[in-house]
Amino acid sequence: MTNKKTNELLSRARDLDEQALATIHDLYFPAVFRFVYFRFNDTHLAEDITSEVFVRLLNTLRKPDAKILNLRAWLIGTADHLVIDHLRRKYRQPEEDILGMEDLPSSDDTAMLTELSEQQKLALEAMRSLNQDQQQVISLRFLLECSVEETARIMGRSSGAVKLLQFRALAAMRKLLEAGKEERGQIKAAHPGLE
Amino acid sequence: MDKSKQLTQVLNDCLLRLQRGETVEGILADYPAQAAELRPELEMVRSLWATRGSDTVPIQALQRSRQRLITLAERYRTEPRPPRWRVWLSRLLRLPRRPAFRLGLLLPLVLAALAAGAAAAADSALPGEPFYRVKLAVEQFPLLLNASLPDRLALELAYDQRRAEELRSAMEQRQVSGKYLLAGRLEKAQTGWQIAGIPIQMEDGENAAPAEGDYVAGLLSIEPDKPTARGKFSARLFSGRGIVEEVGENRARISGIWLDLPAASGKLAGLTPGQTVRVSLVRTPQDGWLVQRLEVLDD
């Protein structure tokens, strides 16, 4: 979508135009949802956070001096802040993991994951084991197809820093995948009957 | 370029080419030295890219979120917008989350509030009361800030009058003791002397005894059981600096004020308009100014 068209939509959304708000929402919901989902592997949480992102957009548009130069970058940046806030809260107040139920994906998650190949699932799992900055750079660059410049804008870093972070994140992912492969090989050797 | 930077650069080039649709094999053929290191990472990126289209965003989630947004917009549409001043005020009062920021913002505000409270309390303080010294200190600021000679002289005269009135009020309200500065015109009283209505007993000083109508200053000593306060008084000296504007017969206009300069003193010799001078003055009985000392600071 061109900048002009986005600005027109934003201007109408500022006046609480229902159609403009719905268009913005439907246009960007999938990207924001995916960005959050790939970080948590939880559709309910991804839905809550994504929905909150659009509520925040509406609240921001109501402020007289609010300026949104790049809507997609703004939405992803806000989603990232909410993801980090959620993780902080989770680390501060860890919930009881009753019988390990938390690790089980919901029915929606299962539906989504079944379409992924084994290699893709492993790649996503490895990504979720990275630190927050590394997860963010991988999500933005390879799941949302943001350019280096756009990623740098969202993350508030220089393009050079993003390239370096991306390099380190990929190296860390590769190590995690190699370690996982080795572990799976050992399990298979010990239990030849397992798939 | 070190190895890490070189690899970052190569990886970036490879990713761009992968994005353009080139195969992993084709790309790695151009980087045989780094091929072993790059292959797993490019494969991994290709896997991640492949996951983009593999998921479908739950349509119910999208609908619920859209409904929430539209409902909120409807609510905003029906409720009036807050006035602009309230928006600015709420923004002003909104504090950053970090405690250090809050402290950094609140501390100066609290200190300013305390200082303002102390200044307000000091404003009505009388000699002998706890805030009186604060009041005297606060009053020094306008004097320090006022560089112009007429303003300084006017302020000092006003302060002299205020001090005398405060001392008189304090003596009328309660028993006052201690030493206080007092300045003003020396007047004859029924028995002895008085300054601004405060009866005083003159002690002999090193200088010539002042006469009636002189503008004097001195340290007044008040003792609890003595009816009259005592002190050594001499001519009150005012000082300041200004620019010579005009030189006349036995007088000169400095920063808008005519100052008397007796010819016999020799201070007029060499004084020309434009010079910056520092002067020490006494108040004459006719409310004029007599130069006691004059120093030319520059030409």
Tab-separated table of C-alpha atoms in Angstrom:
chain	number	residue	atom	x	y	z
A	1	MET	CA	0.000	0.000	0.000
A	2	THR	CA	1.355	3.434	-0.903
A	3	ASN	CA	2.262	5.969	1.726
A	4	LYS	CA	-0.396	8.315	0.408
A	5	LYS	CA	-3.124	5.716	0.760
A	6	THR	CA	-1.940	4.750	4.254
A	7	ASN	CA	-1.929	8.396	5.305
A	8	GLU	CA	-5.454	8.822	3.974
A	9	LEU	CA	-6.591	5.789	5.943
A	10	LEU	CA	-4.878	7.059	9.079
A	11	SER	CA	-6.460	10.457	8.660
A	12	ARG	CA	-9.912	8.902	8.398
A	13	ALA	CA	-9.170	6.550	11.312
A	14	ARG	CA	-8.228	9.618	13.358
A	15	ASP	CA	-11.806	10.796	12.818
A	16	LEU	CA	-12.997	7.372	14.064
A	17	ASP	CA	-14.128	6.301	10.588
A	18	GLU	CA	-15.266	2.710	11.103
A	19	GLN	CA	-14.422	1.570	7.595
A	20	ALA	CA	-10.907	3.005	7.712
A	21	LEU	CA	-10.250	1.385	11.078
A	22	ALA	CA	-11.521	-1.973	9.825
A	23	THR	CA	-9.367	-1.725	6.694
A	24	ILE	CA	-6.220	-0.931	8.673
A	25	HIS	CA	-7.049	-3.704	11.113
A	26	ASP	CA	-7.661	-6.404	8.500
A	27	LEU	CA	-4.674	-5.336	6.442
A	28	TYR	CA	-2.112	-5.501	9.237
A	29	PHE	CA	-3.665	-8.032	11.624
A	30	PRO	CA	-2.040	-11.087	9.962
A	31	ALA	CA	1.499	-9.635	10.072
A	32	VAL	CA	1.181	-8.505	13.696
A	33	PHE	CA	-0.461	-11.779	14.714
A	34	ARG	CA	2.289	-13.832	13.079
A	35	PHE	CA	4.990	-11.698	14.675
A	36	VAL	CA	3.522	-12.376	18.129
A	37	TYR	CA	2.571	-15.985	17.448
A	38	PHE	CA	6.061	-16.963	16.318
A	39	ARG	CA	7.416	-15.609	19.577
A	40	PHE	CA	5.033	-17.522	21.887
A	41	ASN	CA	3.504	-20.404	19.953
A	42	ASP	CA	0.173	-19.565	21.625
A	43	THR	CA	-2.752	-18.399	19.494
A	44	HIS	CA	-4.807	-17.045	22.420
A	45	LEU	CA	-1.959	-14.942	23.676
A	46	ALA	CA	-1.128	-13.837	20.131
A	47	GLU	CA	-4.760	-12.789	19.642
A	48	ASP	CA	-4.850	-10.821	22.905
A	49	ILE	CA	-1.602	-9.002	22.201
A	50	THR	CA	-2.462	-8.301	18.556
A	51	SER	CA	-5.856	-6.939	19.513
A	52	GLU	CA	-4.226	-4.721	22.143
A	53	VAL	CA	-1.853	-3.346	19.485
A	54	PHE	CA	-4.816	-2.031	17.466
A	55	VAL	CA	-6.487	-0.584	20.554
A	56	ARG	CA	-3.267	1.277	21.250
A	57	LEU	CA	-3.212	2.502	17.674
A	58	LEU	CA	-6.711	3.933	18.111
A	59	ASN	CA	-5.738	5.590	21.401
A	60	THR	CA	-2.625	7.043	19.804
A	61	LEU	CA	-4.601	8.414	16.871
A	62	ARG	CA	-6.862	10.256	19.303
A	63	LYS	CA	-3.915	12.250	20.637
A	64	PRO	CA	-3.760	15.633	18.906
A	65	ASP	CA	-0.010	15.597	18.232
A	66	ALA	CA	0.409	11.875	17.445
A	67	LYS	CA	2.552	11.194	14.385
A	68	ILE	CA	2.857	7.788	12.767
A	69	LEU	CA	5.383	7.902	9.955
A	70	ASN	CA	5.432	4.201	9.100
A	71	LEU	CA	2.294	2.348	10.132
A	72	ARG	CA	3.654	-1.181	9.768
A	73	ALA	CA	6.804	-0.316	11.717
A	74	TRP	CA	4.680	1.353	14.404
A	75	LEU	CA	2.398	-1.666	14.757
A	76	ILE	CA	5.239	-4.193	14.884
A	77	GLY	CA	7.217	-1.988	17.284
A	78	THR	CA	4.179	-1.736	19.591
A	79	ALA	CA	3.626	-5.492	19.364
A	80	ASP	CA	7.252	-6.014	20.316
A	81	HIS	CA	6.885	-3.777	23.384
A	82	LEU	CA	3.806	-5.740	24.448
A	83	VAL	CA	5.640	-9.040	23.936
A	84	ILE	CA	8.495	-7.844	26.118
A	85	ASP	CA	6.063	-6.520	28.759
A	86	HIS	CA	4.310	-9.890	28.812
A	87	LEU	CA	7.607	-11.758	29.196
A	88	ARG	CA	8.703	-9.448	32.013
A	89	ARG	CA	5.439	-10.038	33.857
A	90	LYS	CA	5.753	-13.770	33.288
A	91	TYR	CA	9.294	-13.865	34.691
A	92	ARG	CA	8.274	-11.801	37.695
A	93	GLN	CA	5.174	-13.875	38.477
A	94	PRO	CA	5.701	-17.348	37.023
A	95	GLU	CA	2.440	-19.249	36.819
A	96	GLU	CA	2.086	-22.772	38.136
A	97	ASP	CA	2.662	-25.246	35.318
A	98	ILE	CA	-0.013	-27.783	36.253
A	99	LEU	CA	1.102	-31.248	35.097
A	100	GLY	CA	3.119	-29.650	32.312
A	101	MET	CA	-0.101	-28.618	30.538
A	102	GLU	CA	1.426	-25.313	29.453
A	103	ASP	CA	3.703	-27.033	27.016
A	104	LEU	CA	0.800	-28.604	25.190
A	105	PRO	CA	-0.328	-26.554	22.198
A	106	SER	CA	-3.999	-25.585	21.991
A	107	SER	CA	-6.234	-27.043	19.285
A	108	ASP	CA	-5.661	-23.959	17.150
A	109	ASP	CA	-1.913	-24.288	17.601
A	110	THR	CA	-2.026	-27.916	16.567
A	111	ALA	CA	-3.906	-26.961	13.434
A	112	MET	CA	-1.277	-24.418	12.603
A	113	LEU	CA	1.675	-26.599	13.423
A	114	THR	CA	0.583	-29.664	11.536
A	115	GLU	CA	1.122	-27.802	8.312
A	116	LEU	CA	4.788	-27.244	9.113
A	117	SER	CA	7.493	-29.735	8.187
A	118	GLU	CA	9.718	-31.217	10.874
A	119	GLN	CA	12.587	-28.971	9.807
A	120	GLN	CA	10.423	-25.850	9.971
A	121	LYS	CA	9.146	-26.739	13.434
A	122	LEU	CA	12.710	-27.251	14.630
A	123	ALA	CA	13.750	-23.922	13.135
A	124	LEU	CA	10.881	-22.158	14.962
A	125	GLU	CA	11.692	-23.919	18.225
A	126	ALA	CA	15.322	-22.898	17.889
A	127	MET	CA	14.246	-19.330	17.221
A	128	ARG	CA	12.161	-19.249	20.401
A	129	SER	CA	15.209	-20.338	22.401
A	130	LEU	CA	17.177	-17.250	21.359
A	131	ASN	CA	17.402	-14.128	23.468
A	132	GLN	CA	14.777	-11.406	22.942
A	133	ASP	CA	16.820	-9.226	20.577
A	134	GLN	CA	17.813	-12.211	18.468
A	135	GLN	CA	14.203	-13.457	18.315
A	136	GLN	CA	13.077	-10.013	17.286
A	137	VAL	CA	15.597	-9.662	14.482
A	138	ILE	CA	14.838	-13.139	13.110
A	139	SER	CA	11.066	-12.560	13.282
A	140	LEU	CA	11.289	-9.225	11.548
A	141	ARG	CA	13.782	-10.214	8.876
A	142	PHE	CA	12.655	-13.715	7.962
A	143	LEU	CA	9.054	-14.074	9.113
A	144	LEU	CA	7.764	-10.610	8.297
A	145	GLU	CA	10.222	-9.943	5.482
A	146	CYS	CA	11.190	-6.542	6.810
A	147	SER	CA	14.221	-5.006	5.120
A	148	VAL	CA	17.376	-4.355	7.140
A	149	GLU	CA	16.467	-0.654	7.219
A	150	GLU	CA	12.901	-1.271	8.365
A	151	THR	CA	14.108	-3.729	11.001
A	152	ALA	CA	16.627	-1.149	12.192
A	153	ARG	CA	13.847	1.465	12.465
A	154	ILE	CA	11.580	-0.848	14.461
A	155	MET	CA	14.369	-1.988	16.754
A	156	GLY	CA	15.841	1.484	17.158
A	157	ARG	CA	19.277	0.375	16.014
A	158	SER	CA	21.614	1.088	13.113
A	159	SER	CA	21.539	-1.058	9.982
A	160	GLY	CA	25.051	-2.282	10.793
A	161	ALA	CA	23.948	-3.359	14.257
A	162	VAL	CA	20.975	-5.213	12.773
A	163	LYS	CA	23.226	-7.070	10.314
A	164	LEU	CA	25.557	-8.087	13.130
A	165	LEU	CA	22.680	-9.134	15.382
A	166	GLN	CA	21.158	-11.146	12.546
A	167	PHE	CA	24.520	-12.866	11.936
A	168	ARG	CA	24.859	-13.799	15.599
A	169	ALA	CA	21.236	-14.893	15.860
A	170	LEU	CA	21.574	-17.225	12.879
A	171	ALA	CA	24.821	-18.648	14.259
A	172	ALA	CA	23.132	-19.261	17.627
A	173	MET	CA	20.165	-20.907	15.909
A	174	ARG	CA	22.466	-23.128	13.917
A	175	LYS	CA	24.243	-24.270	17.089
A	176	LEU	CA	20.892	-25.002	18.742
A	177	LEU	CA	19.737	-27.021	15.744
A	178	GLU	CA	23.022	-28.965	15.605
A	179	ALA	CA	22.829	-29.715	19.322
A	180	GLY	CA	19.215	-30.841	18.903
A	181	LYS	CA	20.151	-33.083	15.965
A	182	GLU	CA	22.914	-34.701	18.026
A	183	GLU	CA	20.516	-35.258	20.926
A	184	ARG	CA	17.859	-36.768	18.689
A	185	GLY	CA	20.497	-39.045	17.137
A	186	GLN	CA	21.513	-40.322	20.563
A	187	ILE	CA	17.883	-40.973	21.542
A	188	LYS	CA	17.254	-42.808	18.308
A	189	ALA	CA	20.379	-44.931	18.839
A	190	ALA	CA	19.238	-45.836	22.362
A	191	HIS	CA	15.617	-46.528	21.289
A	192	PRO	CA	15.691	-47.873	17.714
A	193	GLY	CA	11.918	-48.474	17.789
A	194	LEU	CA	11.096	-44.747	18.157
A	195	GLU	CA	10.013	-42.694	15.157
B	1	MET	CA	38.304	-6.456	7.836
B	2	ASP	CA	38.201	-9.193	10.519
B	3	LYS	CA	36.704	-12.612	9.888
B	4	SER	CA	33.465	-11.917	11.734
B	5	LYS	CA	32.765	-8.707	9.789
B	6	GLN	CA	33.660	-10.404	6.538
B	7	LEU	CA	31.258	-13.277	7.280
B	8	THR	CA	28.484	-10.824	8.230
B	9	GLN	CA	28.927	-9.102	4.896
B	10	VAL	CA	28.979	-12.376	2.960
B	11	LEU	CA	25.905	-13.648	4.821
B	12	ASN	CA	24.051	-10.481	4.021
B	13	ASP	CA	24.882	-10.789	0.318
B	14	CYS	CA	23.768	-14.416	0.351
B	15	LEU	CA	20.467	-13.532	2.049
B	16	LEU	CA	19.746	-10.874	-0.558
B	17	ARG	CA	20.392	-13.349	-3.347
B	18	LEU	CA	18.293	-16.005	-1.610
B	19	GLN	CA	15.485	-13.481	-1.341
B	20	ARG	CA	15.769	-12.777	-5.069
B	21	GLY	CA	15.072	-16.466	-5.678
B	22	GLU	CA	18.566	-17.890	-6.280
B	23	THR	CA	19.247	-21.425	-5.086
B	24	VAL	CA	21.442	-22.206	-2.077
B	25	GLU	CA	23.795	-24.230	-4.306
B	26	GLY	CA	24.132	-21.397	-6.810
B	27	ILE	CA	24.931	-18.881	-4.099
B	28	LEU	CA	27.419	-21.066	-2.250
B	29	ALA	CA	29.292	-21.782	-5.478
B	30	ASP	CA	30.468	-18.152	-5.338
B	31	TYR	CA	31.742	-18.524	-1.772
B	32	PRO	CA	33.569	-21.889	-1.677
B	33	ALA	CA	35.729	-20.921	1.317
B	34	GLN	CA	32.696	-20.093	3.496
B	35	ALA	CA	30.281	-22.625	1.959
B	36	ALA	CA	30.459	-25.123	4.828
B	37	GLU	CA	29.713	-22.437	7.376
B	38	LEU	CA	27.013	-20.692	5.359
B	39	ARG	CA	25.045	-23.720	4.114
B	40	PRO	CA	23.236	-24.603	7.385
B	41	GLU	CA	22.333	-20.978	7.996
B	42	LEU	CA	20.927	-20.441	4.516
B	43	GLU	CA	18.971	-23.702	4.806
B	44	MET	CA	17.633	-22.530	8.137
B	45	VAL	CA	16.563	-19.162	6.725
B	46	ARG	CA	14.857	-20.961	3.865
B	47	SER	CA	12.951	-23.075	6.417
B	48	LEU	CA	11.898	-19.984	8.324
B	49	TRP	CA	10.786	-18.294	5.119
B	50	ALA	CA	8.769	-21.347	4.259
B	51	THR	CA	6.835	-21.085	7.549
B	52	ARG	CA	5.468	-17.671	6.566
B	53	GLY	CA	2.848	-19.033	4.249
B	54	SER	CA	2.283	-22.267	6.105
B	55	ASP	CA	0.134	-20.803	8.845
B	56	THR	CA	-3.281	-19.284	8.513
B	57	VAL	CA	-4.333	-16.564	10.903
B	58	PRO	CA	-7.470	-17.757	12.742
B	59	ILE	CA	-10.348	-15.856	11.171
B	60	GLN	CA	-12.313	-15.785	14.449
B	61	ALA	CA	-9.386	-14.102	16.156
B	62	LEU	CA	-9.291	-11.458	13.446
B	63	GLN	CA	-13.059	-10.880	13.693
B	64	ARG	CA	-13.016	-10.629	17.503
B	65	SER	CA	-10.161	-8.161	17.414
B	66	ARG	CA	-11.832	-6.068	14.696
B	67	GLN	CA	-15.086	-6.012	16.704
B	68	ARG	CA	-13.245	-4.862	19.808
B	69	LEU	CA	-11.639	-2.026	17.834
B	70	ILE	CA	-14.896	-0.908	16.232
B	71	THR	CA	-16.775	-1.029	19.553
B	72	LEU	CA	-14.097	1.103	21.175
B	73	ALA	CA	-14.204	3.577	18.282
B	74	GLU	CA	-17.999	3.775	18.679
B	75	ARG	CA	-17.631	4.516	22.361
B	76	TYR	CA	-15.069	7.250	21.628
B	77	ARG	CA	-17.396	8.696	19.000
B	78	THR	CA	-20.225	9.117	21.514
B	79	GLU	CA	-18.159	10.539	24.341
B	80	PRO	CA	-16.928	14.139	23.975
B	81	ARG	CA	-13.241	14.702	23.383
B	82	PRO	CA	-11.418	16.056	26.421
B	83	PRO	CA	-10.502	19.726	26.082
B	84	ARG	CA	-7.014	20.391	24.779
B	85	TRP	CA	-5.819	21.901	28.069
B	86	ARG	CA	-6.738	18.695	29.917
B	87	VAL	CA	-4.753	16.624	27.423
B	88	TRP	CA	-1.701	18.796	27.991
B	89	LEU	CA	-2.147	18.718	31.752
B	90	SER	CA	-2.460	14.940	31.866
B	91	ARG	CA	0.643	14.660	29.676
B	92	LEU	CA	2.504	16.964	32.012
B	93	LEU	CA	1.497	14.945	35.046
B	94	ARG	CA	2.254	11.588	33.449
B	95	LEU	CA	5.478	10.272	34.948
B	96	PRO	CA	7.907	7.809	33.371
B	97	ARG	CA	7.752	4.325	34.840
B	98	ARG	CA	11.316	4.062	36.102
B	99	PRO	CA	11.668	5.013	39.784
B	100	ALA	CA	14.893	6.930	39.045
B	101	PHE	CA	13.050	9.126	36.529
B	102	ARG	CA	10.194	9.663	38.948
B	103	LEU	CA	12.626	10.632	41.684
B	104	GLY	CA	14.537	12.875	39.300
B	105	LEU	CA	11.321	14.671	38.371
B	106	LEU	CA	9.727	14.733	41.790
B	107	LEU	CA	12.762	15.746	43.829
B	108	PRO	CA	13.210	19.184	42.191
B	109	LEU	CA	9.437	19.728	42.447
B	110	VAL	CA	9.419	18.845	46.150
B	111	LEU	CA	12.469	21.030	46.788
B	112	ALA	CA	10.906	23.895	44.846
B	113	ALA	CA	7.669	23.478	46.826
B	114	LEU	CA	9.614	23.470	50.105
B	115	ALA	CA	11.608	26.535	49.041
B	116	ALA	CA	8.417	28.325	47.991
B	117	GLY	CA	6.778	27.365	51.298
B	118	ALA	CA	9.771	28.602	53.268
B	119	ALA	CA	9.875	31.835	51.273
B	120	ALA	CA	6.142	32.363	51.865
B	121	ALA	CA	6.524	31.671	55.582
B	122	ALA	CA	9.577	33.932	55.728
B	123	ASP	CA	7.786	36.791	54.027
B	124	SER	CA	5.856	37.664	57.182
B	125	ALA	CA	8.640	36.725	59.619
B	126	LEU	CA	9.749	39.303	62.191
B	127	PRO	CA	13.135	39.695	63.931
B	128	GLY	CA	13.767	36.863	66.357
B	129	GLU	CA	11.538	34.409	64.468
B	130	PRO	CA	12.941	31.239	62.833
B	131	PHE	CA	12.355	32.264	59.202
B	132	TYR	CA	13.665	35.808	59.557
B	133	ARG	CA	17.157	34.893	58.361
B	134	VAL	CA	15.629	33.138	55.315
B	135	LYS	CA	13.779	36.342	54.511
B	136	LEU	CA	16.988	38.396	54.712
B	137	ALA	CA	18.803	35.878	52.485
B	138	VAL	CA	15.996	35.809	49.890
B	139	GLU	CA	16.023	39.603	49.734
B	140	GLN	CA	19.639	39.565	48.661
B	141	PHE	CA	18.768	38.020	45.280
B	142	PRO	CA	17.135	41.110	43.755
B	143	LEU	CA	20.113	43.150	44.970
B	144	LEU	CA	22.546	40.769	43.292
B	145	LEU	CA	20.519	40.738	40.087
B	146	ASN	CA	20.021	44.496	39.885
B	147	ALA	CA	23.136	45.950	38.385
B	148	SER	CA	21.671	49.392	37.690
B	149	LEU	CA	22.561	52.050	40.242
B	150	PRO	CA	19.074	53.634	40.588
B	151	ASP	CA	17.443	50.210	41.134
B	152	ARG	CA	19.994	49.210	43.738
B	153	LEU	CA	19.617	52.442	45.664
B	154	ALA	CA	15.819	52.238	45.574
B	155	LEU	CA	15.910	48.631	46.798
B	156	GLU	CA	18.336	49.385	49.611
B	157	LEU	CA	16.216	52.300	50.814
B	158	ALA	CA	13.113	50.097	50.694
B	159	TYR	CA	14.888	47.345	52.647
B	160	ASP	CA	16.054	49.836	55.299
B	161	GLN	CA	12.483	50.982	55.758
B	162	ARG	CA	11.191	47.406	55.899
B	163	ARG	CA	13.803	46.378	58.517
B	164	ALA	CA	12.868	49.305	60.733
B	165	GLU	CA	9.134	48.541	60.441
B	166	GLU	CA	9.722	44.851	61.235
B	167	LEU	CA	11.798	45.704	64.279
B	168	ARG	CA	9.177	48.154	65.527
B	169	SER	CA	6.389	45.586	65.018
B	170	ALA	CA	8.396	42.893	66.797
B	171	MET	CA	9.111	45.224	69.734
B	172	GLU	CA	5.417	46.117	69.988
B	173	GLN	CA	4.262	42.472	69.882
B	174	ARG	CA	6.692	40.901	72.322
B	175	GLN	CA	9.905	41.116	74.228
B	176	VAL	CA	12.743	41.329	71.740
B	177	SER	CA	16.403	41.021	72.571
B	178	GLY	CA	19.568	40.776	70.543
B	179	LYS	CA	21.399	42.853	67.976
B	180	TYR	CA	19.673	44.155	64.859
B	181	LEU	CA	20.737	46.372	61.992
B	182	LEU	CA	18.805	49.587	61.839
B	183	ALA	CA	19.062	52.342	59.259
B	184	GLY	CA	17.091	55.520	58.612
B	185	ARG	CA	16.833	59.204	59.295
B	186	LEU	CA	17.984	60.278	62.732
B	187	GLU	CA	15.259	62.248	64.456
B	188	LYS	CA	14.976	64.027	67.758
B	189	ALA	CA	12.632	62.324	70.239
B	190	GLN	CA	11.171	63.641	73.468
B	191	THR	CA	14.042	62.078	75.362
B	192	GLY	CA	17.016	61.333	73.144
B	193	TRP	CA	16.856	60.099	69.563
B	194	GLN	CA	14.773	57.851	67.356
B	195	ILE	CA	15.013	56.163	63.976
B	196	ALA	CA	11.770	55.250	62.184
B	197	GLY	CA	9.888	55.641	65.442
B	198	ILE	CA	12.249	53.394	67.445
B	199	PRO	CA	13.762	55.182	70.423
B	200	ILE	CA	17.530	54.741	70.602
B	201	GLN	CA	20.368	55.759	72.793
B	202	MET	CA	23.432	56.855	70.831
B	203	GLU	CA	26.789	55.493	71.875
B	204	ASP	CA	29.978	57.314	70.979
B	205	GLY	CA	31.633	55.910	67.901
B	206	GLU	CA	34.948	56.441	66.162
B	207	ASN	CA	33.440	58.832	63.627
B	208	ALA	CA	31.931	62.222	64.273
B	209	ALA	CA	28.575	62.047	65.994
B	210	PRO	CA	25.725	62.217	63.491
B	211	ALA	CA	23.346	65.133	63.494
B	212	GLU	CA	19.580	65.361	63.243
B	213	GLY	CA	18.343	64.530	59.717
B	214	ASP	CA	21.366	62.413	58.830
B	215	TYR	CA	20.679	59.078	57.214
B	216	VAL	CA	22.484	56.663	59.514
B	217	ALA	CA	22.958	52.953	60.086
B	218	GLY	CA	24.172	50.913	63.024
B	219	LEU	CA	23.829	47.792	65.078
B	220	LEU	CA	21.092	48.229	67.618
B	221	SER	CA	21.530	46.284	70.822
B	222	ILE	CA	18.246	45.484	72.572
B	223	GLU	CA	18.359	44.102	76.086
B	224	PRO	CA	15.265	42.648	77.777
B	225	ASP	CA	15.139	44.816	80.854
B	226	LYS	CA	16.342	48.086	79.322
B	227	PRO	CA	13.689	50.499	78.019
B	228	THR	CA	15.851	52.007	75.312
B	229	ALA	CA	17.980	50.202	72.748
B	230	ARG	CA	21.563	51.315	72.334
B	231	GLY	CA	23.871	51.449	69.373
B	232	LYS	CA	26.725	53.155	67.563
B	233	PHE	CA	25.418	54.927	64.490
B	234	SER	CA	27.224	56.559	61.624
B	235	ALA	CA	26.377	57.704	58.087
B	236	ARG	CA	24.824	54.874	56.076
B	237	LEU	CA	26.987	54.072	53.042
B	238	PHE	CA	25.363	52.960	49.797
B	239	SER	CA	27.438	51.598	46.943
B	240	GLY	CA	27.043	50.670	43.314
B	241	ARG	CA	28.424	51.135	39.861
B	242	GLY	CA	27.223	53.178	36.933
B	243	ILE	CA	28.155	55.047	33.778
B	244	VAL	CA	28.996	58.730	33.786
B	245	GLU	CA	26.469	60.477	31.544
B	246	GLU	CA	27.037	64.134	32.250
B	247	VAL	CA	29.507	66.164	34.306
B	248	GLY	CA	28.276	69.482	35.721
B	249	GLU	CA	29.403	71.968	38.319
B	250	ASN	CA	30.105	70.085	41.549
B	251	ARG	CA	27.967	67.199	40.421
B	252	ALA	CA	27.726	64.436	37.834
B	253	ARG	CA	24.877	62.395	36.411
B	254	ILE	CA	25.655	58.718	36.747
B	255	SER	CA	23.215	56.161	35.305
B	256	GLY	CA	20.365	58.657	35.489
B	257	ILE	CA	20.988	59.985	39.003
B	258	TRP	CA	22.580	63.307	39.838
B	259	LEU	CA	25.288	62.829	42.483
B	260	ASP	CA	26.904	65.683	44.395
B	261	LEU	CA	30.676	65.813	44.038
B	262	PRO	CA	32.141	68.693	46.017
B	263	ALA	CA	34.831	70.458	43.926
B	264	ALA	CA	37.144	70.488	46.900
B	265	SER	CA	37.216	66.671	46.890
B	266	GLY	CA	38.914	66.649	43.497
B	267	LYS	CA	36.743	63.766	42.360
B	268	LEU	CA	35.414	65.686	39.383
B	269	ALA	CA	38.875	66.086	37.869
B	270	GLY	CA	39.274	63.883	34.846
B	271	LEU	CA	35.705	62.535	35.001
B	272	THR	CA	34.261	62.277	31.480
B	273	PRO	CA	30.991	60.883	30.074
B	274	GLY	CA	31.125	57.196	29.135
B	275	GLN	CA	33.355	56.144	32.006
B	276	THR	CA	32.230	53.310	34.260
B	277	VAL	CA	32.642	54.196	37.913
B	278	ARG	CA	32.094	52.603	41.291
B	279	VAL	CA	30.737	54.976	43.925
B	280	SER	CA	30.113	55.010	47.649
B	281	LEU	CA	27.329	57.406	48.590
B	282	VAL	CA	25.584	58.891	51.580
B	283	ARG	CA	22.034	60.193	51.657
B	284	THR	CA	21.807	63.945	52.171
B	285	PRO	CA	19.139	65.539	54.400
B	286	GLN	CA	17.500	66.851	51.197
B	287	ASP	CA	17.168	63.270	49.858
B	288	GLY	CA	20.050	63.780	47.450
B	289	TRP	CA	23.212	61.713	47.121
B	290	LEU	CA	26.698	62.774	48.110
B	291	VAL	CA	29.676	60.899	46.756
B	292	GLN	CA	32.065	59.717	49.450
B	293	ARG	CA	34.315	57.634	47.222
B	294	LEU	CA	34.610	57.389	43.479
B	295	GLU	CA	36.694	54.959	41.481
B	296	VAL	CA	36.957	54.963	37.699
B	297	LEU	CA	36.802	51.348	36.500
B	298	ASP	CA	37.441	51.908	32.775
B	299	ASP	CA	37.418	54.627	30.156
